[in-house]
Coordinates of C-alpha atoms in Angstrom, one line a residue:
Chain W
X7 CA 64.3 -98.5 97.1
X8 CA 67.3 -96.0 95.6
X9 CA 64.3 -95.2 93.0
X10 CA 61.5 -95.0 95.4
X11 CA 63.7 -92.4 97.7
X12 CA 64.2 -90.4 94.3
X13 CA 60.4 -90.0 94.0
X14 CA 59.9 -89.0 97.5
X15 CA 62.5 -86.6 97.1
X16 CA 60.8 -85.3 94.2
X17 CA 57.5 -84.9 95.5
X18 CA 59.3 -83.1 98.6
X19 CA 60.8 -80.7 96.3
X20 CA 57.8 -80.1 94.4
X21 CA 55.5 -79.8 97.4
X22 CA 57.9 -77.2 99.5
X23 CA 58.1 -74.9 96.1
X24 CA 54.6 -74.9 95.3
X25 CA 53.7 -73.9 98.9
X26 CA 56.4 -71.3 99.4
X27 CA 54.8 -70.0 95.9
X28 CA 51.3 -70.4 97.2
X29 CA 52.1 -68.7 100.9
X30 CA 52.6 -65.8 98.6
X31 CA 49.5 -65.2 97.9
X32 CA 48.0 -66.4 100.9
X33 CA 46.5 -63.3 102.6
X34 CA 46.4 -65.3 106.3
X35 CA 49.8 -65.0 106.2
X36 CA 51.3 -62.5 108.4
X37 CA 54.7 -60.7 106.6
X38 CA 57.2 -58.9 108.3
X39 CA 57.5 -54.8 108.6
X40 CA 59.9 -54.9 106.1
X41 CA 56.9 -55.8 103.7
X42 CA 54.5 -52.7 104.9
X43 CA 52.7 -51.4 102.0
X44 CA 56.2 -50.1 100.2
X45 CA 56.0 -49.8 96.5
X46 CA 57.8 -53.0 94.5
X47 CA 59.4 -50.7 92.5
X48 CA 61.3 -48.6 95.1
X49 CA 62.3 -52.1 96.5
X50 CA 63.5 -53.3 93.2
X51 CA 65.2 -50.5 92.4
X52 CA 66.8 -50.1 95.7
X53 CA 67.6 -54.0 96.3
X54 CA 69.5 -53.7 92.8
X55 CA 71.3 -50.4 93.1
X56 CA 72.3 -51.6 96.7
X57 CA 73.7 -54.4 95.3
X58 CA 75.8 -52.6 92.7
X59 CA 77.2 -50.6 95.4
X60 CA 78.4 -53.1 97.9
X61 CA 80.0 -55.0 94.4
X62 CA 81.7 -51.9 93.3
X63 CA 82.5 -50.9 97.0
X64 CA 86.0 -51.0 98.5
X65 CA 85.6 -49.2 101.7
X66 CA 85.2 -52.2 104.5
X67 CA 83.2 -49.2 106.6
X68 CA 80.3 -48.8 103.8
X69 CA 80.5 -52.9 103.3
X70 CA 79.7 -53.0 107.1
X71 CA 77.4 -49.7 107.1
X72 CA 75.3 -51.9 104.5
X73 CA 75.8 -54.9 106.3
X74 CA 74.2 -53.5 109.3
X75 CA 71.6 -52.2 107.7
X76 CA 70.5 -55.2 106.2
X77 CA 71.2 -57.0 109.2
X78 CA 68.3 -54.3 111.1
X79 CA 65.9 -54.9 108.7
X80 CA 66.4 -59.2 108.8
X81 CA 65.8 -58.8 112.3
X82 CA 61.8 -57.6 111.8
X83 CA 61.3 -60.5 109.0
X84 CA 59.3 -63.5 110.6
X85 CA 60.7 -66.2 111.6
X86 CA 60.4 -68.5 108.9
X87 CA 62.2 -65.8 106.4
X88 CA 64.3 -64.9 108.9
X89 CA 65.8 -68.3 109.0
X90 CA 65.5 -68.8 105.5
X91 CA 67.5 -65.1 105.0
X92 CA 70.3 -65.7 107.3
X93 CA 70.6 -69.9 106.0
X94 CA 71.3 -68.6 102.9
X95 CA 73.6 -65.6 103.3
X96 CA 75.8 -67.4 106.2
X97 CA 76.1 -70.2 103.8
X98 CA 77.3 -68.1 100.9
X99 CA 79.5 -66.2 103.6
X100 CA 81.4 -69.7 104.5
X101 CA 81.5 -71.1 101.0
X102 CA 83.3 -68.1 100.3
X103 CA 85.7 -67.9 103.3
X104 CA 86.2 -71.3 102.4
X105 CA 87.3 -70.5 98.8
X106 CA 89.5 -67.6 100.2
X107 CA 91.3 -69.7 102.9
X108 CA 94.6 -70.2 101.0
X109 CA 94.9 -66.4 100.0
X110 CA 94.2 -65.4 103.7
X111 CA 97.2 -68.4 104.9
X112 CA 99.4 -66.1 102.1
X113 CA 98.4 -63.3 104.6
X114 CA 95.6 -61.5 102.7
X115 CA 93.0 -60.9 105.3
X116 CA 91.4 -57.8 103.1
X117 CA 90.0 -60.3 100.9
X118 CA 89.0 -62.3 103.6
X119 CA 87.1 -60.0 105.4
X120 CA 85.9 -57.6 101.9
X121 CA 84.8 -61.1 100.0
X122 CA 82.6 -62.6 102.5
X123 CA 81.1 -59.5 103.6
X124 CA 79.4 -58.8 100.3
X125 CA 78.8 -62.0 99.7
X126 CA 76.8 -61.8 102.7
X127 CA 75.0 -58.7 102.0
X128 CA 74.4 -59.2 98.8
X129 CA 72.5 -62.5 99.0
X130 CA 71.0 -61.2 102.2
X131 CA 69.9 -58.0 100.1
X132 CA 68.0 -60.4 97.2
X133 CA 66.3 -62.6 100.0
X134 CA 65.1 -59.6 101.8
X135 CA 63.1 -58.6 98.2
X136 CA 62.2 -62.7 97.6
X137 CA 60.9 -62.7 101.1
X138 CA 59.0 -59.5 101.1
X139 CA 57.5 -59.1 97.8
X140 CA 55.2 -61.0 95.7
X141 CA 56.5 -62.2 92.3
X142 CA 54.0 -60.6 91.0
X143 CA 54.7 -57.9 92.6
X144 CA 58.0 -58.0 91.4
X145 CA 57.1 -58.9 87.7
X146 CA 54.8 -55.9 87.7
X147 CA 57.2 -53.5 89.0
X148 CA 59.3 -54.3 85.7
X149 CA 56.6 -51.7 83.7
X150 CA 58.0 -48.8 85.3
X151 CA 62.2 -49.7 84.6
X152 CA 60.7 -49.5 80.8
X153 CA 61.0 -53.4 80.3
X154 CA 58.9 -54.3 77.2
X155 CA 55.0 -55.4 77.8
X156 CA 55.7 -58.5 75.8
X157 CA 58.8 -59.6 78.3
X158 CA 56.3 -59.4 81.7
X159 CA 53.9 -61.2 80.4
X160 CA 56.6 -64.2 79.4
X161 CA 57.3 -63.8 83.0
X162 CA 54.2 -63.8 84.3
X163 CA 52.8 -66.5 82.5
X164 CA 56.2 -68.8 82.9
X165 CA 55.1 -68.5 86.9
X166 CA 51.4 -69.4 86.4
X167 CA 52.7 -72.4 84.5
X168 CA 55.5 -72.9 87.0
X169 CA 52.6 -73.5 89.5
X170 CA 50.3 -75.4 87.1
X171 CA 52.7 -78.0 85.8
X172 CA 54.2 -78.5 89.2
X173 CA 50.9 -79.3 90.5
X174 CA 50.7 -81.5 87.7
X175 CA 53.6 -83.4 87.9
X176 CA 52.9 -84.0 91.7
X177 CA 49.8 -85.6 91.5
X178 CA 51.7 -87.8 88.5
X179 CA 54.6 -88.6 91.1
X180 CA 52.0 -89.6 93.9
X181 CA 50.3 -91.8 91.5
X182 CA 53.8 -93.0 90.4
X183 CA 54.4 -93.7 94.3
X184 CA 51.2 -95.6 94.7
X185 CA 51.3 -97.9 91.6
X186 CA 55.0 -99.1 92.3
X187 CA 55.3 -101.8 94.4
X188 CA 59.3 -102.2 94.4
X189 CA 59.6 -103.3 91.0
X190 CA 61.9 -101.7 88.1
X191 CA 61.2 -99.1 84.8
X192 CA 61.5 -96.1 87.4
X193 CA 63.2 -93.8 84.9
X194 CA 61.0 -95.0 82.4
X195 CA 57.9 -93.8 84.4
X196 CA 60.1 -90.9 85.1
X197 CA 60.6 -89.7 81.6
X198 CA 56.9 -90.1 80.9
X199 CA 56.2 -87.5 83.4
X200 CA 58.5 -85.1 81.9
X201 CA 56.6 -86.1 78.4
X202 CA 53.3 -85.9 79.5
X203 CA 54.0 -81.9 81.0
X204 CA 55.5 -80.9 77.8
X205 CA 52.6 -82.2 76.2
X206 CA 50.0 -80.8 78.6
X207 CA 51.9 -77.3 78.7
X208 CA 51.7 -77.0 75.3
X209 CA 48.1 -78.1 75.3
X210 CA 47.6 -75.4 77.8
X211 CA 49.4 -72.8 75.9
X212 CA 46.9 -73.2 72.8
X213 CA 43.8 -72.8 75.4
X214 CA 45.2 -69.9 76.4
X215 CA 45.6 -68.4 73.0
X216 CA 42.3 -69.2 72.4
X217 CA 41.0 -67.5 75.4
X218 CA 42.9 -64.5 74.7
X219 CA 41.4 -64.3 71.5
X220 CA 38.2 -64.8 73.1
X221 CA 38.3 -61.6 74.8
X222 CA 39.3 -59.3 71.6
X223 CA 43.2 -60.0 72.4
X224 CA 44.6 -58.2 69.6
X225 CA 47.8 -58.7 69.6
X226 CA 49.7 -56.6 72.3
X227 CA 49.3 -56.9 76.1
X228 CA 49.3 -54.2 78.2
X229 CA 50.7 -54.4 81.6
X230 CA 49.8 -51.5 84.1
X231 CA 51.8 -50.2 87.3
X232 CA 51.5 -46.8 89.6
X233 CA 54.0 -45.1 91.2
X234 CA 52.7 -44.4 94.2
X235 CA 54.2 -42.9 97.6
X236 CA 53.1 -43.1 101.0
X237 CA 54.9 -42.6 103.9
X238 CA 56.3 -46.5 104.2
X239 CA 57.8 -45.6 100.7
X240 CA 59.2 -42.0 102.0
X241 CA 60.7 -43.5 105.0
X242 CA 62.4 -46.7 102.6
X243 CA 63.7 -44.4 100.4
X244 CA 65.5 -42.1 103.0
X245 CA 67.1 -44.9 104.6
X246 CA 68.0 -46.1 101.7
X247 CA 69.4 -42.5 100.3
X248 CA 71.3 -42.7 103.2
X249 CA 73.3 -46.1 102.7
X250 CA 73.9 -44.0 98.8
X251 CA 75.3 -41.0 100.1
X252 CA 77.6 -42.9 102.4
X253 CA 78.9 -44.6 99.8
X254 CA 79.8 -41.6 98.5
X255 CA 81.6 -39.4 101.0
X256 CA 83.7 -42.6 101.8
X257 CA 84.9 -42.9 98.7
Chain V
X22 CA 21.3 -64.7 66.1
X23 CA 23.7 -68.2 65.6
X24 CA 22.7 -69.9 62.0
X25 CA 24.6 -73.5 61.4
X26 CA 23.8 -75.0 58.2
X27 CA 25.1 -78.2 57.6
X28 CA 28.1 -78.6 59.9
X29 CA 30.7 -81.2 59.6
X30 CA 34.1 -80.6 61.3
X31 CA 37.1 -83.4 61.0
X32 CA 40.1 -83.6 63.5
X33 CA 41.9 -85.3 61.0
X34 CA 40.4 -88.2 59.7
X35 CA 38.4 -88.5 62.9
X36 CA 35.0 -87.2 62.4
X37 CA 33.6 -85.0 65.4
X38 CA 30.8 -83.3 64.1
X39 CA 28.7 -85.0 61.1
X40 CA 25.8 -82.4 59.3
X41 CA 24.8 -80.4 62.2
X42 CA 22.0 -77.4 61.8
X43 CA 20.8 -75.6 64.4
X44 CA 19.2 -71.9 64.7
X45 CA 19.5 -70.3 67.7
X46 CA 17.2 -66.7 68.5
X47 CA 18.4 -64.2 70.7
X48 CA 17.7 -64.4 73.9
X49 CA 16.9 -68.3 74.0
X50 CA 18.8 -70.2 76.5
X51 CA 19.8 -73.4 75.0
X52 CA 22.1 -76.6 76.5
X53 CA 24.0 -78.9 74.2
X54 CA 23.5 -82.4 75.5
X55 CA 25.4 -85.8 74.7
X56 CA 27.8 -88.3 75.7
X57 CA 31.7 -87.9 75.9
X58 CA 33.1 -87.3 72.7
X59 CA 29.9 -86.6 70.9
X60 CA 31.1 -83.1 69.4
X61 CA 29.9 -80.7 72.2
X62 CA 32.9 -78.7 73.0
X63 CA 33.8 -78.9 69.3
X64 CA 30.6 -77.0 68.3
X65 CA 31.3 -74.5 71.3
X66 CA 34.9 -73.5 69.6
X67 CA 32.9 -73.1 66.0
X68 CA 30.3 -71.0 67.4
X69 CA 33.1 -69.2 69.2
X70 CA 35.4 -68.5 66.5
X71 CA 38.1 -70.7 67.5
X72 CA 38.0 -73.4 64.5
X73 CA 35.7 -73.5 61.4
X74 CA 34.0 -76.4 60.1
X75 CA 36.0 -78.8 57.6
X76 CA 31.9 -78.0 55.7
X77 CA 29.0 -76.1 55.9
X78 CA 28.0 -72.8 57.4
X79 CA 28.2 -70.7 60.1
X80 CA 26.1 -67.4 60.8
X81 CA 26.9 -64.9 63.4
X82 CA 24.3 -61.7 63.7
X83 CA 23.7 -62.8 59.9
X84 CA 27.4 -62.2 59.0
X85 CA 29.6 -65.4 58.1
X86 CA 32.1 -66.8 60.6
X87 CA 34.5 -67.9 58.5
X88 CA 38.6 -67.4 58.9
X89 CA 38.9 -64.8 56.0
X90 CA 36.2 -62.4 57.9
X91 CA 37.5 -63.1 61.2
X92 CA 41.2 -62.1 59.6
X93 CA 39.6 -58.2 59.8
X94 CA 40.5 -56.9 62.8
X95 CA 37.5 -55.0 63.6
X96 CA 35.3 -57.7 62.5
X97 CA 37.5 -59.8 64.9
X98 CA 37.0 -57.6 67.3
X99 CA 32.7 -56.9 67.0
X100 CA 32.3 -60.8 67.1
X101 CA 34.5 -61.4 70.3
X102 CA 32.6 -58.9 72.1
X103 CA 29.2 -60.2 71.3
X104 CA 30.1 -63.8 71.9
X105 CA 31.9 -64.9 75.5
X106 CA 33.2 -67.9 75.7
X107 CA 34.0 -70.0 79.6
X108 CA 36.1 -72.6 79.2
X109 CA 35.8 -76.1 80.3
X110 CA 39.1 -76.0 81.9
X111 CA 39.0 -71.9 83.5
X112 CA 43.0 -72.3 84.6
X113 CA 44.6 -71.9 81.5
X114 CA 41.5 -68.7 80.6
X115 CA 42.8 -66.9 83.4
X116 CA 46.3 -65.3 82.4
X117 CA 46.9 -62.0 84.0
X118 CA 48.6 -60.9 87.2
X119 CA 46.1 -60.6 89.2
X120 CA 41.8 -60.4 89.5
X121 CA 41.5 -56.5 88.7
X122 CA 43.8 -57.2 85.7
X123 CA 42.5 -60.3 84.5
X124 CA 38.7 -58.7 84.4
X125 CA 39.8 -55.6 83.1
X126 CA 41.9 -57.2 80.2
X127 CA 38.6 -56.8 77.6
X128 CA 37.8 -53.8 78.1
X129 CA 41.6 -52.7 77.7
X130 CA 41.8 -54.4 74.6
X131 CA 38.4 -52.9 73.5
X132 CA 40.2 -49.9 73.2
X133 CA 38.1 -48.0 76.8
X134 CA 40.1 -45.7 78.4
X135 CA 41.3 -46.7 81.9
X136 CA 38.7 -44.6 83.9
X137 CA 35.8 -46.5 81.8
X138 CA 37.6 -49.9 82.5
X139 CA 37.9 -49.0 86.3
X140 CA 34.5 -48.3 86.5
X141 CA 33.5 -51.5 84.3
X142 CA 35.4 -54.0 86.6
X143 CA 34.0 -52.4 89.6
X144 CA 30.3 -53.0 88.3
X145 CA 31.4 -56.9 87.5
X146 CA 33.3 -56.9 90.9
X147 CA 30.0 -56.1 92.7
X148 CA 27.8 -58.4 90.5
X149 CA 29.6 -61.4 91.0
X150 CA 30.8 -60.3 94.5
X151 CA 34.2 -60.9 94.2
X152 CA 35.1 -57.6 96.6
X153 CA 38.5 -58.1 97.9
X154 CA 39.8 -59.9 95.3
X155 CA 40.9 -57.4 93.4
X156 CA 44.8 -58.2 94.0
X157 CA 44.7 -61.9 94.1
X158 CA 46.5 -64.2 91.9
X159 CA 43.4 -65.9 90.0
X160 CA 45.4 -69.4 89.4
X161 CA 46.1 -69.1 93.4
X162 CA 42.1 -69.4 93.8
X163 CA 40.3 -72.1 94.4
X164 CA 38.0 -74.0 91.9
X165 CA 34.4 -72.3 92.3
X166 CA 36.4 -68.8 92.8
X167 CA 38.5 -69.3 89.3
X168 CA 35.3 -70.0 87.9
X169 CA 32.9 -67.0 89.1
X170 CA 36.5 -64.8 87.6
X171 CA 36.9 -66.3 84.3
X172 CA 32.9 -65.6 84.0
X173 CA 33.6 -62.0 85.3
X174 CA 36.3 -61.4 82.8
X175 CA 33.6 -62.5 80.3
X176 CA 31.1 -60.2 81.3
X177 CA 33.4 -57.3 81.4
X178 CA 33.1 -57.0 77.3
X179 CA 28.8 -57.2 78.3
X180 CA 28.4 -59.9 75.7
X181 CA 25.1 -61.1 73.8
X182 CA 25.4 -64.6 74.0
X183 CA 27.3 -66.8 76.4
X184 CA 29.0 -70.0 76.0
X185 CA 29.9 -72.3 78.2
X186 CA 31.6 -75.7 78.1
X187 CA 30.9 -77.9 81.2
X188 CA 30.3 -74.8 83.4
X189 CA 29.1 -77.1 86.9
X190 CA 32.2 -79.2 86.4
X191 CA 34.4 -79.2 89.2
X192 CA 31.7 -77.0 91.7
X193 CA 30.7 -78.1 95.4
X194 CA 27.0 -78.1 95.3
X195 CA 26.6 -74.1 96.6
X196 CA 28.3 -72.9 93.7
X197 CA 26.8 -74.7 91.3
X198 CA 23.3 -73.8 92.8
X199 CA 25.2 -70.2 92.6
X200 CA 26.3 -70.4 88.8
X201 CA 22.8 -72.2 88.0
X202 CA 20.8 -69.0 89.4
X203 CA 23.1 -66.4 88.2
X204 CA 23.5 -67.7 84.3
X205 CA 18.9 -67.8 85.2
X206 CA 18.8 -64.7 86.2
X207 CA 21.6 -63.6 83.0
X208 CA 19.2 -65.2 80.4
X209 CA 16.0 -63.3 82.1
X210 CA 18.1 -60.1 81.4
X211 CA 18.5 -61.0 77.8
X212 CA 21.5 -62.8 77.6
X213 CA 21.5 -65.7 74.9
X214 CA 23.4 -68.8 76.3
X215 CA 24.4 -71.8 74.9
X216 CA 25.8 -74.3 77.4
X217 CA 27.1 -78.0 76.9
X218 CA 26.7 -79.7 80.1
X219 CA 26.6 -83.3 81.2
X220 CA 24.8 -82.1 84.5
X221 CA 21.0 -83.0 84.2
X222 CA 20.0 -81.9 87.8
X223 CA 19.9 -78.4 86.8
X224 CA 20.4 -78.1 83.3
X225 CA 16.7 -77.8 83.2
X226 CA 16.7 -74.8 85.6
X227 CA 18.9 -73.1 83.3
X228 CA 17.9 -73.6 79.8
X229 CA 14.2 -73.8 78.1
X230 CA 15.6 -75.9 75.4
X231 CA 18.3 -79.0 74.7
X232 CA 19.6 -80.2 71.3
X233 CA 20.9 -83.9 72.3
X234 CA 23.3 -85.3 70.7
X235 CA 24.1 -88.8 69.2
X236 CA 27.3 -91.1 68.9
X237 CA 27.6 -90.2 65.7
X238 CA 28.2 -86.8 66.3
X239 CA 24.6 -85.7 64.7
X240 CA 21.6 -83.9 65.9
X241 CA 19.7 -86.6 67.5
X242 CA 16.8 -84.2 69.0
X243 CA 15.7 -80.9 69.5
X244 CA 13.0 -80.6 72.4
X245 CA 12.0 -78.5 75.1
X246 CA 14.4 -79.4 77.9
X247 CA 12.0 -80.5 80.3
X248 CA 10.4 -82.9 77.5
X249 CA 13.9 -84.2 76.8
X250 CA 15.0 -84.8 80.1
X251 CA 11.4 -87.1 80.3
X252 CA 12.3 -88.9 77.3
X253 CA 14.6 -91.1 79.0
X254 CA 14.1 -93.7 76.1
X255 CA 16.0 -91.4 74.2
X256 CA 18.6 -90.6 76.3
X257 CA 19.3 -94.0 77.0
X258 CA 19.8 -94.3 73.0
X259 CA 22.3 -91.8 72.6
X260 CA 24.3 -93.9 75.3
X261 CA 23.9 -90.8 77.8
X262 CA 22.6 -92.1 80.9
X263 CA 21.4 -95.7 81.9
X264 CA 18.9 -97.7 84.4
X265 CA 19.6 -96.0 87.2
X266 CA 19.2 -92.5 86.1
X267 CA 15.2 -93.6 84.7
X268 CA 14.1 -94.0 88.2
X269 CA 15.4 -90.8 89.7
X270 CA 14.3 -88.8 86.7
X271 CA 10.4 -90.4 86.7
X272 CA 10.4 -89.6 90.2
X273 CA 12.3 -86.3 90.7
X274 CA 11.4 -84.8 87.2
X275 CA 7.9 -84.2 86.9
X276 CA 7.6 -83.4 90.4
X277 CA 9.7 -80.6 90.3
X278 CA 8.1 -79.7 87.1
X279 CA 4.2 -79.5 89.7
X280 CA 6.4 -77.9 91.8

């Protein structure tokens, strides 16, 4: 029964990442504002430096400034990312007030507000990019920080394969579900499903060799990204000039 | 055009093809017939490049195929333009970010510069009318849709002759009426293709002739397709279809054929 919930648990798992991958793509799904036609790369670039700044920050005011900020643009995500944004972050934001409790009894409420805060923000800062960009997207956007050709394609082809094999190794648990009836060798069956993906990914990988070299690969890939700017991107990248140049002048 | 001579090919110590020959002209349009595991797909990945025969030999455009000429770069390069290749299984063909990308990919690596390739994928785009797929994730798509974009990112490099393993495997009935017509309609334009297919309800739509083969991973005939699909003693021997498929065929077969 313990081993039967473990499966169930498994295909759960499995099933709620490969949608959340696949709603992605899925163009009948409606994002929020946040994700109006803005460039990957000026939300990459802005999530990270962000990010940087609240870390290096010690002005509670700019902590909060960004806080806020992030905070107004959570508030036009849908609901289902809005959930999953705010989940996260006020889980990270208790964990650590948690973890801080015995400095704050010593009487340092700094930390206790300062920690927190950018814990907060910062995980709130990631989800808004996760929520509001494709991987893809995101993976693409890695041409234009210089990253090597070689490096996105690992990435991108580690996602298709996330997607494939996962798929896989569903339809093996579900068969797994349906052909035990209570009895033992649950690990067993379990450690044959890992086997058989390793085996079938790298089955999959010499395919797609072979297709590459189908189609005159020739030994380097090239992956291509614009930089483009529209007025979505003009008004993202004020906003976010803003938050910068706060940090700044209160230092 | 394709010149096999004597073709035996060992995974192993497992024979999977014994002595084949063949000839194939340009512009034919022939299907590879047989049972599971008779050496189909095996032949495919010779005449594609992919392995070379344990014996025998393999003409391309009266070059040899063999590993030392396809270890030239350029003559890599000439014979993987002028061959395409579809896979049985299209997921693991389709590699790239998204559809634009993933048709575009050829032509890149042919060495065009981007304005020719944007141009190039825009003709395929409107051939295979895949408008508005541009920026989907092709292993996102569904079964018929990865299909119609691993044979657009074929014909991006314009190929000669097409190869296809299983190509109707896995398609609703549409599609395949779809791929059926459109591989027609490729062939009428000059195209040479070569498809191994276990799908006997259109195969004769598509190709003029079959080469069937046996068990024993030999050359068991060479007819007109339409004569070989009639010769259901024959098919029968090569353990490829049974009882059951001699009634539909004398019934459904040669009237189609008055048809």
């Amino acid at each position: 029964m313990i081993k039967d919930a473990f499966i169930d648990k498994g295909i759960l798992s499995l099933f709620g990442m490969l949608s959340k991958i696949r709603a992605q793509d899925s163009p009948a799904i409606p994002r929020g504002p946040a994700s109006l036609n803005i460039n990957p790369f000026y939300k990459v670039a802005f999530t990270l430096a962000l990010i940087i700044l609240i870390a290096l920050s010690r002005n509670l005011l700019f902590v909060f400034s960004a806080l806020s900020y992030l905070l107004l643009i959570i508030a036009f995500l849908p609901s289902i990312d809005l959930k999953r944004t705010l989940f996260a972050s006020l889980a990270m934001f208790f964990i650590s007030c948690l973890l801080l409790a015995p400095a704050a009894l010593s009487g340092n409420l700094y930390s206790l507000f300062m920690i927190p805060s950018k814990m907060f923000a910062t995980v709130a800062a990631a989800n808004i990019l996760s929520c509001t960009t494709k991987w893809q997207s995101i993976i693409g956007a890695l041409k234009l920080f210089f990253i090597p050709d070689v490096f996105i394609f690992i990435l991108d082809t580690a996602m298709k394969y996330i997607v494939m094999l996962g798929e896989l190794s569903l339809e093996m648990l579900y068969a797994m579900k349906l052909r035990r009836f209570g009895g033992g060798g649950g690990l067993a069956s379990l450690s044959g499903v890992a086997g058989t993906v390793f085996l079938k990914s790298a089955e999959m990988a010499e395919e797609m060799n072979s297709a590459m070299l189908c189609r005159g690969f020739r030994g380097v890939y090239h992956s291509r990204a614009k930089l483009t700017m529209t007025a979505a991107d003009a008004a993202y990248i004020i906003a976010n000039a803003s938050i910068f140049a706060l940090f700044f002048y209160l230092r | 055009m394709l010149e096999l001579t004597d073709i035996s090919y060992y995974y192993g110590e497992h024979e999977a093809l014994a002595n084949v020959s063949m000839n194939i002209q340009r512009g034919e349009s022939v299907s590879l017939l047989g049972a599971n595991g008779c050496g189909k797909s095996t032949l495919l990945r010779i005449l594609n490049g992919l392995i070379f025969p344990s014996s025998g030999k393999y003409m391309f455009g009266g070059e040899p195929i063999t590993k030392k000429s396809l270890s030239k770069q350029a003559f890599s390069n000439r014979f993987h333009s002028r061959i395409g290749f579809l896979f049985q299984n299209v997921e693991t063909q389709l590699f790239c970010t998204d559809v634009y990308d993933e048709i575009a990919f050829g032509p890149r690596q042919a060495g065009m510069s981007e304005r020719d390739v944007d141009i190039r994928v825009k003709e395929i785009i409107s051939l295979m009318k895949l408008g508005g797929f541009e920026h989907r994730t092709p292993y996102h798509l569904s079964g018929g849709e990865k299909k119609k974009i691993a044979l657009a990112s074929i014909l991006a490099l314009s190929p000669e002759v097409l190869a296809l393993d299983e190509p109707m495997n896995g398609l609703d009935p549409k599609s395949a009426r779809w791929l059926c017509e459109f591989l027609a309609k490729q062939n009428a334009l000059g195209t040479t293709l070569i498809l191994s297919t276990h799908n006997l309800d259109l195969v004769n739509e598509i190709t003029k002739r079959s080469i069937l083969f046996s068990e024993e991973h030999k050359v068991a005939a060479d007819l007109p397709t339409l004569e070989m699909l009639e010769n259901i003693e024959l098919l029968k021997k090569v353990n490829m279809v049974d009882e059951h498929y001699s009634s539909y065929a004398l019934n459904y077969l040669p009237r189609r054929h008055i048809d």
